Coordinates of C-alpha atoms in Angstrom, one line a residue:
Chain A
G1 CA -10.3 -82.0 11.1
A2 CA -7.2 -80.9 9.2
V3 CA -7.9 -78.3 6.6
V4 CA -5.8 -77.6 3.5
S5 CA -6.5 -74.6 1.3
Q6 CA -5.4 -73.7 -2.2
H7 CA -5.2 -70.4 -4.0
P8 CA -6.3 -69.5 -6.5
S9 CA -9.2 -71.9 -7.2
W10 CA -9.0 -71.2 -10.9
V11 CA -6.7 -69.2 -13.1
I12 CA -6.5 -68.4 -16.8
C13 CA -3.2 -67.3 -18.3
K14 CA -1.6 -66.7 -21.6
S15 CA 0.9 -69.1 -23.1
G16 CA 4.4 -68.3 -22.0
T17 CA 3.6 -66.8 -18.7
S18 CA 4.2 -68.3 -15.3
V19 CA 1.5 -69.2 -12.7
K20 CA 2.0 -69.7 -9.0
I21 CA -0.4 -71.9 -7.0
E22 CA -0.3 -71.8 -3.2
C23 CA -1.1 -74.7 -0.8
R24 CA -1.6 -74.0 2.9
S25 CA -2.3 -76.2 5.8
L26 CA -4.6 -74.1 8.0
D27 CA -4.6 -75.8 11.3
F28 CA -1.6 -78.0 11.4
Q29 CA 2.0 -78.0 10.4
A30 CA 2.9 -80.1 7.4
T31 CA 6.5 -81.1 6.9
T32 CA 5.4 -83.0 3.8
M33 CA 3.0 -81.8 1.1
F34 CA 2.2 -83.4 -2.2
W35 CA 1.2 -82.0 -5.6
Y36 CA -1.0 -83.9 -8.0
R37 CA -2.3 -83.3 -11.4
Q38 CA -5.7 -84.6 -12.6
F39 CA -6.8 -84.8 -16.2
P40 CA -10.6 -84.9 -17.0
K41 CA -12.2 -88.1 -15.9
Q42 CA -9.0 -89.6 -14.7
S43 CA -7.4 -90.4 -11.3
L44 CA -4.8 -88.2 -9.6
M45 CA -1.2 -88.4 -10.8
L46 CA 1.4 -87.6 -8.2
M47 CA 3.8 -84.9 -9.5
A48 CA 6.1 -84.4 -6.6
T49 CA 6.6 -84.6 -2.9
S50 CA 7.4 -81.3 -1.2
N51 CA 9.5 -81.4 2.0
E52 CA 9.9 -78.3 4.2
G53 CA 13.3 -76.9 4.0
S54 CA 14.6 -79.2 1.3
K55 CA 14.3 -79.8 -2.4
A56 CA 11.2 -81.5 -3.7
T57 CA 11.2 -85.0 -5.0
Y58 CA 9.7 -85.3 -8.5
E59 CA 8.1 -88.3 -10.0
Q60 CA 9.5 -89.8 -13.1
G61 CA 8.6 -87.8 -16.2
V62 CA 7.8 -84.6 -14.4
E63 CA 9.9 -81.7 -15.5
K64 CA 11.3 -80.1 -12.4
D65 CA 12.4 -77.0 -14.2
K66 CA 8.9 -76.5 -15.5
F67 CA 7.1 -77.2 -12.3
L68 CA 8.9 -75.4 -9.5
I69 CA 8.0 -76.4 -6.0
N70 CA 9.0 -74.4 -2.9
H71 CA 8.1 -75.4 0.6
A72 CA 9.5 -72.6 2.6
S73 CA 7.5 -73.0 5.8
L74 CA 5.6 -75.7 7.7
T75 CA 2.3 -74.4 6.4
L76 CA 2.9 -73.3 2.8
S77 CA 4.0 -75.0 -0.3
T78 CA 3.9 -73.4 -3.8
L79 CA 3.8 -74.8 -7.3
T80 CA 4.9 -72.5 -10.1
V81 CA 4.2 -73.5 -13.6
T82 CA 6.8 -71.8 -15.7
S83 CA 6.4 -70.8 -19.3
A84 CA 3.0 -72.4 -19.3
H85 CA 1.6 -73.9 -22.5
P86 CA -1.9 -75.1 -23.3
E87 CA -0.9 -78.7 -22.6
D88 CA -0.3 -77.7 -19.0
S89 CA -4.0 -76.9 -18.6
S90 CA -5.2 -79.2 -15.9
F91 CA -6.6 -79.5 -12.4
Y92 CA -3.9 -79.3 -9.8
I93 CA -4.5 -80.6 -6.3
C94 CA -2.2 -80.5 -3.3
S95 CA -2.4 -82.5 -0.1
A96 CA -0.6 -82.6 3.2
S97 CA 0.0 -85.2 5.9
I98 CA 0.3 -84.7 9.6
P99 CA 3.9 -85.5 10.8
G100 CA 4.1 -88.8 12.5
D101 CA 0.7 -90.1 11.3
L102 CA 0.9 -93.8 11.3
Y103 CA -1.5 -94.3 8.4
N104 CA -0.1 -91.6 6.0
E105 CA -3.5 -90.1 5.7
Q106 CA -3.4 -87.1 3.4
F107 CA -5.7 -84.1 3.5
F108 CA -6.5 -82.6 0.2
G109 CA -7.0 -79.0 -0.9
P110 CA -9.9 -78.0 -3.1
G111 CA -7.8 -77.9 -6.3
T112 CA -6.8 -75.2 -8.8
R113 CA -8.1 -75.2 -12.3
L114 CA -5.4 -73.9 -14.7
T115 CA -6.4 -72.9 -18.2
V116 CA -3.6 -71.8 -20.5
L117 CA -4.7 -69.9 -23.6
Chain B
A1 CA 4.6 -103.4 -5.3
Q2 CA 1.2 -102.0 -4.4
S3 CA -1.9 -101.6 -6.6
V4 CA -5.5 -100.8 -6.3
T5 CA -8.2 -102.0 -8.8
Q6 CA -11.6 -100.4 -8.9
L7 CA -14.0 -102.6 -10.9
G8 CA -16.4 -100.5 -12.9
S9 CA -15.4 -97.0 -14.0
H10 CA -19.1 -96.0 -14.0
V11 CA -21.9 -97.3 -11.8
S12 CA -25.5 -96.2 -12.1
V13 CA -28.1 -96.8 -9.4
S14 CA -31.6 -95.6 -8.8
E15 CA -32.3 -93.3 -5.8
G16 CA -33.0 -95.4 -2.8
A17 CA -31.1 -98.4 -4.2
L18 CA -28.1 -100.0 -2.7
V19 CA -24.7 -98.6 -3.7
L20 CA -21.8 -101.0 -4.1
L21 CA -18.4 -99.8 -5.3
R22 CA -15.8 -102.4 -5.6
C23 CA -12.1 -102.1 -4.7
N24 CA -9.4 -104.8 -4.6
Y25 CA -5.9 -104.2 -3.5
S26 CA -2.5 -105.8 -3.6
S27 CA 0.1 -105.1 -1.0
S28 CA 3.1 -106.8 0.4
V29 CA 2.6 -105.2 3.8
P30 CA -0.5 -104.7 5.9
P31 CA -2.4 -102.1 4.1
Y32 CA -4.2 -99.0 5.2
L33 CA -7.1 -98.2 2.9
F34 CA -9.2 -95.2 2.3
W35 CA -12.2 -94.2 0.3
Y36 CA -12.4 -90.6 -0.9
V37 CA -15.2 -88.8 -2.7
Q38 CA -14.6 -86.0 -5.3
Y39 CA -17.4 -83.7 -6.4
P40 CA -16.9 -81.8 -9.7
N41 CA -14.1 -79.3 -9.6
Q42 CA -13.4 -80.0 -6.0
G43 CA -10.7 -81.7 -4.0
L44 CA -11.0 -85.1 -2.4
Q45 CA -12.9 -85.6 0.8
L46 CA -12.3 -88.6 3.1
L47 CA -15.3 -90.9 3.4
L48 CA -13.7 -93.5 5.7
K49 CA -10.5 -95.3 6.4
Y50 CA -9.3 -98.8 7.4
T51 CA -6.4 -98.8 9.9
S52 CA -6.7 -102.4 11.1
A53 CA -8.7 -101.6 14.2
A54 CA -11.9 -103.0 12.8
T55 CA -12.8 -104.7 9.6
L56 CA -16.1 -103.0 9.2
V57 CA -15.6 -99.3 8.9
K58 CA -18.4 -96.7 9.0
G59 CA -17.9 -93.4 7.4
I60 CA -19.7 -90.2 6.7
N61 CA -23.0 -89.8 4.8
G62 CA -24.1 -93.3 5.6
F63 CA -21.2 -95.1 3.8
E64 CA -19.4 -98.1 5.1
A65 CA -16.8 -100.5 3.9
E66 CA -15.6 -103.9 4.9
F67 CA -12.0 -105.0 4.8
K68 CA -11.7 -108.7 3.8
K69 CA -8.1 -109.9 3.8
S70 CA -8.9 -113.2 2.3
E71 CA -10.4 -111.5 -0.7
T72 CA -8.0 -108.5 -0.7
S73 CA -11.1 -106.3 -1.0
F74 CA -12.4 -103.1 0.6
H75 CA -15.8 -102.5 -1.1
L76 CA -17.8 -99.4 -0.4
T77 CA -21.5 -99.7 0.3
K78 CA -24.5 -97.5 1.2
P79 CA -27.9 -99.0 1.8
S80 CA -29.9 -96.2 0.1
A81 CA -28.5 -93.9 -2.5
H82 CA -29.3 -90.2 -2.6
M83 CA -29.0 -87.8 -5.5
S84 CA -26.3 -86.0 -3.6
D85 CA -24.1 -89.1 -3.7
A86 CA -23.4 -88.6 -7.4
A87 CA -19.7 -88.1 -7.6
E88 CA -16.4 -89.7 -8.3
Y89 CA -15.1 -92.2 -5.7
F90 CA -11.5 -93.2 -5.2
C91 CA -10.1 -96.2 -3.3
V92 CA -6.7 -95.4 -2.0
L93 CA -3.9 -97.5 -0.4
T94 CA -1.0 -96.7 1.7
G95 CA 1.7 -99.0 2.9
T96 CA 5.1 -98.3 4.4
A97 CA 5.8 -95.4 2.1
S98 CA 4.2 -92.0 2.4
K99 CA 2.9 -92.1 -1.2
L100 CA -0.6 -93.0 -1.9
T101 CA -1.7 -95.6 -4.5
F102 CA -4.9 -94.5 -6.2
G103 CA -7.5 -96.6 -7.9
T104 CA -8.7 -95.3 -11.3
G105 CA -11.9 -94.1 -9.7
T106 CA -15.6 -94.9 -10.1
R107 CA -18.2 -92.4 -11.2
L108 CA -21.5 -93.0 -9.4
Q109 CA -24.6 -91.8 -11.1
V110 CA -27.9 -91.7 -9.2
T111 CA -31.1 -91.6 -11.2
L112 CA -34.7 -90.9 -10.2

């Protein structure tokens, strides 16, 4: 099946620093990737849709200057949390869909646990 | 507008007992429905999916779900629970858009 990886799996950083999270589709090309945020014991919240070669589409309420998304190739999307603060601490999950898939099935990465001190 | 409702944020069953996780949906177009499982500090793993080919869908780890259009339901079942089934389960809907609509999740606890 389609595999999506994320790196790092966990990261701890100081307040005010920036953190980059990578999302890779390992065995397929993904023109579209998605970034989610998950708070403890809650469902996933879509942050943005990342399209290869174009600007990401952010959901309402998500600060695009704080959460920078780059989708420079068909297998890699990155999420950079700029000037991170403790309230940005969360579990971030990416997913990717196979181009042309009729059912819009998404394949999820293992997630990245971000802790901002 | 699309929506997914999972009844029961927490379900507890004994090992060997039937597992039933409820999911109801609302969609203005024919839906595609998925059940995902999430173990602690991990991503989501697909259990099964409904794509209109068959109303009874069998998935991994002995799980299955039945699509009932008249009841707008897609409940997840497993005849006999194992301790390893303890996890968070999400019912997910897609329609014409590429975005997914998530249910709020059901935490399954399996006791001895």
